[in-house]
Amino acid sequence: MAALLALAIAVGAAGCGEDEGVADGATVTVYVEASLCEGLDGRVVKAETADGSVQIRSVCLAKAGGERGVELATVGANARRAIEDSTTIAYLGEPGTAARFSRPILEAAGVAFVPSSSGTRAMRQILDAVSAADPNSLRNDVRETLDPQ
């Protein structure tokens, strides 16, 4: 009886959509720190994948730095916003204090942290990573390509 229950749980868990991947034409999201957002906010670009294409939407995050330095509460809120979105494939941020705080949050959720001083250059890296990725494991493949740590 216990074995039957375990089998039923395993079958139910397999049907939860974990391995379904990204559908052709779906929209995925890249979150971008405010300092890297110029020209990216809300921009949607098309990326070809092995099995079709996806739309990549960029979302600019709240500014986490000010006259007093880095506001860690805002950095944490920005990282949590990104990981709570099931469409997130990457997070663009500048290297430095904010990255040291947000990166572990992103890594724990399997989201690539892409350090850069240029949002447009980093977005090109993401487009290349998406083009080379398997749509059935897009988030993971992008993370392994861009943030292999």
PDB file of C-alpha atoms in Angstrom:
ATOM      1  CA  MET A   1       0.000   0.000   0.000  1.00  0.00           C
ATOM      2  CA  ALA A   2       2.830   2.407   0.873  1.00  0.00           C
ATOM      3  CA  ALA A   3       4.514   1.651  -2.463  1.00  0.00           C
ATOM      4  CA  LEU A   4       1.283   2.402  -4.332  1.00  0.00           C
ATOM      5  CA  LEU A   5       0.928   5.710  -2.495  1.00  0.00           C
ATOM      6  CA  ALA A   6       4.545   6.617  -3.308  1.00  0.00           C
ATOM      7  CA  LEU A   7       3.943   5.794  -6.986  1.00  0.00           C
ATOM      8  CA  ALA A   8       0.794   7.942  -7.047  1.00  0.00           C
ATOM      9  CA  ILE A   9       2.696  10.867  -5.529  1.00  0.00           C
ATOM     10  CA  ALA A  10       5.543  10.469  -8.032  1.00  0.00           C
ATOM     11  CA  VAL A  11       3.125  10.401 -10.990  1.00  0.00           C
ATOM     12  CA  GLY A  12       1.304  13.464  -9.652  1.00  0.00           C
ATOM     13  CA  ALA A  13       4.540  15.387  -9.179  1.00  0.00           C
ATOM     14  CA  ALA A  14       5.671  14.609 -12.728  1.00  0.00           C
ATOM     15  CA  GLY A  15       2.533  16.251 -14.105  1.00  0.00           C
ATOM     16  CA  CYS A  16       3.171  19.591 -12.408  1.00  0.00           C
ATOM     17  CA  GLY A  17       4.761  21.150 -15.487  1.00  0.00           C
ATOM     18  CA  GLU A  18       8.384  20.961 -14.354  1.00  0.00           C
ATOM     19  CA  ASP A  19       9.561  19.489 -17.653  1.00  0.00           C
ATOM     20  CA  GLU A  20       7.200  21.205 -20.069  1.00  0.00           C
ATOM     21  CA  GLY A  21       9.642  23.951 -21.023  1.00  0.00           C
ATOM     22  CA  VAL A  22       8.827  27.162 -22.843  1.00  0.00           C
ATOM     23  CA  ALA A  23       6.254  27.154 -25.623  1.00  0.00           C
ATOM     24  CA  ASP A  24       7.024  28.581 -29.037  1.00  0.00           C
ATOM     25  CA  GLY A  25       6.219  32.298 -29.003  1.00  0.00           C
ATOM     26  CA  ALA A  26       6.109  32.544 -25.187  1.00  0.00           C
ATOM     27  CA  THR A  27       7.356  35.650 -23.386  1.00  0.00           C
ATOM     28  CA  VAL A  28      10.180  35.303 -20.875  1.00  0.00           C
ATOM     29  CA  THR A  29      11.537  38.052 -18.644  1.00  0.00           C
ATOM     30  CA  VAL A  30      14.905  39.590 -17.863  1.00  0.00           C
ATOM     31  CA  TYR A  31      15.030  41.864 -14.810  1.00  0.00           C
ATOM     32  CA  VAL A  32      17.431  44.797 -15.053  1.00  0.00           C
ATOM     33  CA  GLU A  33      18.887  46.982 -12.302  1.00  0.00           C
ATOM     34  CA  ALA A  34      17.923  50.637 -12.721  1.00  0.00           C
ATOM     35  CA  SER A  35      21.498  51.732 -13.494  1.00  0.00           C
ATOM     36  CA  LEU A  36      21.576  49.449 -16.578  1.00  0.00           C
ATOM     37  CA  CYS A  37      18.071  50.138 -17.854  1.00  0.00           C
ATOM     38  CA  GLU A  38      18.637  52.882 -20.377  1.00  0.00           C
ATOM     39  CA  GLY A  39      16.871  51.845 -23.568  1.00  0.00           C
ATOM     40  CA  LEU A  40      15.687  48.515 -22.143  1.00  0.00           C
ATOM     41  CA  ASP A  41      12.605  49.168 -19.980  1.00  0.00           C
ATOM     42  CA  GLY A  42       9.681  47.243 -21.368  1.00  0.00           C
ATOM     43  CA  ARG A  43      11.545  46.435 -24.557  1.00  0.00           C
ATOM     44  CA  VAL A  44      10.601  43.121 -26.119  1.00  0.00           C
ATOM     45  CA  VAL A  45      12.961  41.339 -28.489  1.00  0.00           C
ATOM     46  CA  LYS A  46      12.528  38.071 -30.324  1.00  0.00           C
ATOM     47  CA  ALA A  47      15.077  35.291 -29.907  1.00  0.00           C
ATOM     48  CA  GLU A  48      15.205  32.154 -32.016  1.00  0.00           C
ATOM     49  CA  THR A  49      15.505  28.840 -30.191  1.00  0.00           C
ATOM     50  CA  ALA A  50      16.082  25.304 -31.416  1.00  0.00           C
ATOM     51  CA  ASP A  51      12.303  24.699 -31.562  1.00  0.00           C
ATOM     52  CA  GLY A  52      10.932  28.121 -32.518  1.00  0.00           C
ATOM     53  CA  SER A  53      11.243  31.462 -30.823  1.00  0.00           C
ATOM     54  CA  VAL A  54      10.542  33.324 -27.598  1.00  0.00           C
ATOM     55  CA  GLN A  55       9.906  36.950 -26.786  1.00  0.00           C
ATOM     56  CA  ILE A  56      12.268  38.422 -24.190  1.00  0.00           C
ATOM     57  CA  ARG A  57      10.796  41.278 -22.167  1.00  0.00           C
ATOM     58  CA  SER A  58      13.032  43.487 -20.034  1.00  0.00           C
ATOM     59  CA  VAL A  59      11.742  44.903 -16.756  1.00  0.00           C
ATOM     60  CA  CYS A  60      13.580  47.696 -14.962  1.00  0.00           C
ATOM     61  CA  LEU A  61      13.869  47.436 -11.199  1.00  0.00           C
ATOM     62  CA  ALA A  62      13.694  50.081  -8.492  1.00  0.00           C
ATOM     63  CA  LYS A  63      16.823  52.145  -7.943  1.00  0.00           C
ATOM     64  CA  ALA A  64      18.740  50.636  -5.027  1.00  0.00           C
ATOM     65  CA  GLY A  65      21.424  53.257  -4.590  1.00  0.00           C
ATOM     66  CA  GLY A  66      21.299  56.782  -3.350  1.00  0.00           C
ATOM     67  CA  GLU A  67      23.217  59.441  -1.489  1.00  0.00           C
ATOM     68  CA  ARG A  68      23.674  57.097   1.477  1.00  0.00           C
ATOM     69  CA  GLY A  69      24.975  54.220  -0.641  1.00  0.00           C
ATOM     70  CA  VAL A  70      23.314  50.929  -1.498  1.00  0.00           C
ATOM     71  CA  GLU A  71      19.909  50.300   0.066  1.00  0.00           C
ATOM     72  CA  LEU A  72      20.062  46.568   0.805  1.00  0.00           C
ATOM     73  CA  ALA A  73      16.320  46.315   1.470  1.00  0.00           C
ATOM     74  CA  THR A  74      15.653  47.501  -2.092  1.00  0.00           C
ATOM     75  CA  VAL A  75      18.318  45.178  -3.493  1.00  0.00           C
ATOM     76  CA  GLY A  76      16.669  42.233  -1.727  1.00  0.00           C
ATOM     77  CA  ALA A  77      13.182  43.278  -2.842  1.00  0.00           C
ATOM     78  CA  ASN A  78      14.400  43.536  -6.450  1.00  0.00           C
ATOM     79  CA  ALA A  79      15.968  40.061  -6.353  1.00  0.00           C
ATOM     80  CA  ARG A  80      12.848  38.562  -4.765  1.00  0.00           C
ATOM     81  CA  ARG A  81      10.661  40.201  -7.405  1.00  0.00           C
ATOM     82  CA  ALA A  82      12.718  38.488 -10.105  1.00  0.00           C
ATOM     83  CA  ILE A  83      12.666  35.037  -8.523  1.00  0.00           C
ATOM     84  CA  GLU A  84       8.937  35.175  -7.810  1.00  0.00           C
ATOM     85  CA  ASP A  85       8.234  35.590 -11.536  1.00  0.00           C
ATOM     86  CA  SER A  86       8.102  32.158 -13.155  1.00  0.00           C
ATOM     87  CA  THR A  87       8.995  33.686 -16.542  1.00  0.00           C
ATOM     88  CA  THR A  88      12.369  35.044 -15.339  1.00  0.00           C
ATOM     89  CA  ILE A  89      15.411  33.728 -17.183  1.00  0.00           C
ATOM     90  CA  ALA A  90      18.073  36.245 -16.072  1.00  0.00           C
ATOM     91  CA  TYR A  91      18.878  39.241 -13.884  1.00  0.00           C
ATOM     92  CA  LEU A  92      21.210  41.992 -15.102  1.00  0.00           C
ATOM     93  CA  GLY A  93      23.196  43.822 -12.456  1.00  0.00           C
ATOM     94  CA  GLU A  94      26.353  45.773 -11.930  1.00  0.00           C
ATOM     95  CA  PRO A  95      29.228  44.131 -10.064  1.00  0.00           C
ATOM     96  CA  GLY A  96      29.673  45.481  -6.534  1.00  0.00           C
ATOM     97  CA  THR A  97      27.893  45.645  -3.194  1.00  0.00           C
ATOM     98  CA  ALA A  98      24.393  45.104  -4.555  1.00  0.00           C
ATOM     99  CA  ALA A  99      25.570  42.069  -6.527  1.00  0.00           C
ATOM    100  CA  ARG A 100      27.115  40.479  -3.445  1.00  0.00           C
ATOM    101  CA  PHE A 101      23.707  40.690  -1.773  1.00  0.00           C
ATOM    102  CA  SER A 102      21.369  39.822  -4.687  1.00  0.00           C
ATOM    103  CA  ARG A 103      23.416  37.081  -6.331  1.00  0.00           C
ATOM    104  CA  PRO A 104      22.906  34.424  -3.605  1.00  0.00           C
ATOM    105  CA  ILE A 105      19.144  35.011  -3.709  1.00  0.00           C
ATOM    106  CA  LEU A 106      19.115  34.545  -7.484  1.00  0.00           C
ATOM    107  CA  GLU A 107      21.430  31.534  -7.426  1.00  0.00           C
ATOM    108  CA  ALA A 108      19.247  29.766  -4.868  1.00  0.00           C
ATOM    109  CA  ALA A 109      16.321  30.086  -7.295  1.00  0.00           C
ATOM    110  CA  GLY A 110      18.336  29.015 -10.357  1.00  0.00           C
ATOM    111  CA  VAL A 111      18.218  32.441 -12.039  1.00  0.00           C
ATOM    112  CA  ALA A 112      21.318  33.644 -13.904  1.00  0.00           C
ATOM    113  CA  PHE A 113      22.975  36.765 -12.525  1.00  0.00           C
ATOM    114  CA  VAL A 114      24.611  38.569 -15.444  1.00  0.00           C
ATOM    115  CA  PRO A 115      27.142  41.151 -14.224  1.00  0.00           C
ATOM    116  CA  SER A 116      27.716  44.009 -16.619  1.00  0.00           C
ATOM    117  CA  SER A 117      28.326  47.716 -16.875  1.00  0.00           C
ATOM    118  CA  SER A 118      26.171  47.854 -20.036  1.00  0.00           C
ATOM    119  CA  GLY A 119      22.580  46.671 -20.165  1.00  0.00           C
ATOM    120  CA  THR A 120      22.527  46.489 -23.964  1.00  0.00           C
ATOM    121  CA  ARG A 121      25.743  44.442 -24.115  1.00  0.00           C
ATOM    122  CA  ALA A 122      24.408  42.049 -21.463  1.00  0.00           C
ATOM    123  CA  MET A 123      21.113  41.718 -23.330  1.00  0.00           C
ATOM    124  CA  ARG A 124      23.040  40.633 -26.438  1.00  0.00           C
ATOM    125  CA  GLN A 125      24.734  37.945 -24.314  1.00  0.00           C
ATOM    126  CA  ILE A 126      21.313  36.773 -23.145  1.00  0.00           C
ATOM    127  CA  LEU A 127      19.981  36.643 -26.717  1.00  0.00           C
ATOM    128  CA  ASP A 128      22.950  34.470 -27.705  1.00  0.00           C
ATOM    129  CA  ALA A 129      22.423  32.197 -24.685  1.00  0.00           C
ATOM    130  CA  VAL A 130      18.704  31.820 -25.452  1.00  0.00           C
ATOM    131  CA  SER A 131      19.442  30.979 -29.082  1.00  0.00           C
ATOM    132  CA  ALA A 132      21.746  28.160 -27.973  1.00  0.00           C
ATOM    133  CA  ALA A 133      19.414  26.883 -25.227  1.00  0.00           C
ATOM    134  CA  ASP A 134      16.991  23.995 -25.234  1.00  0.00           C
ATOM    135  CA  PRO A 135      13.460  25.420 -24.811  1.00  0.00           C
ATOM    136  CA  ASN A 136      12.684  22.515 -22.470  1.00  0.00           C
ATOM    137  CA  SER A 137      15.285  23.789 -19.992  1.00  0.00           C
ATOM    138  CA  LEU A 138      15.607  27.440 -21.018  1.00  0.00           C
ATOM    139  CA  ARG A 139      16.161  28.997 -17.566  1.00  0.00           C
ATOM    140  CA  ASN A 140      18.716  26.355 -16.612  1.00  0.00           C
ATOM    141  CA  ASP A 141      20.580  26.491 -19.930  1.00  0.00           C
ATOM    142  CA  VAL A 142      20.763  30.302 -19.837  1.00  0.00           C
ATOM    143  CA  ARG A 143      22.069  30.162 -16.252  1.00  0.00           C
ATOM    144  CA  GLU A 144      24.688  27.554 -17.120  1.00  0.00           C
ATOM    145  CA  THR A 145      25.863  29.599 -20.117  1.00  0.00           C
ATOM    146  CA  LEU A 146      25.928  33.036 -18.478  1.00  0.00           C
ATOM    147  CA  ASP A 147      26.541  32.284 -14.798  1.00  0.00           C
ATOM    148  CA  PRO A 148      28.349  28.933 -14.636  1.00  0.00           C
ATOM    149  CA  GLN A 149      29.364  29.259 -10.965  1.00  0.00           C
TER     150      GLN A 149
END
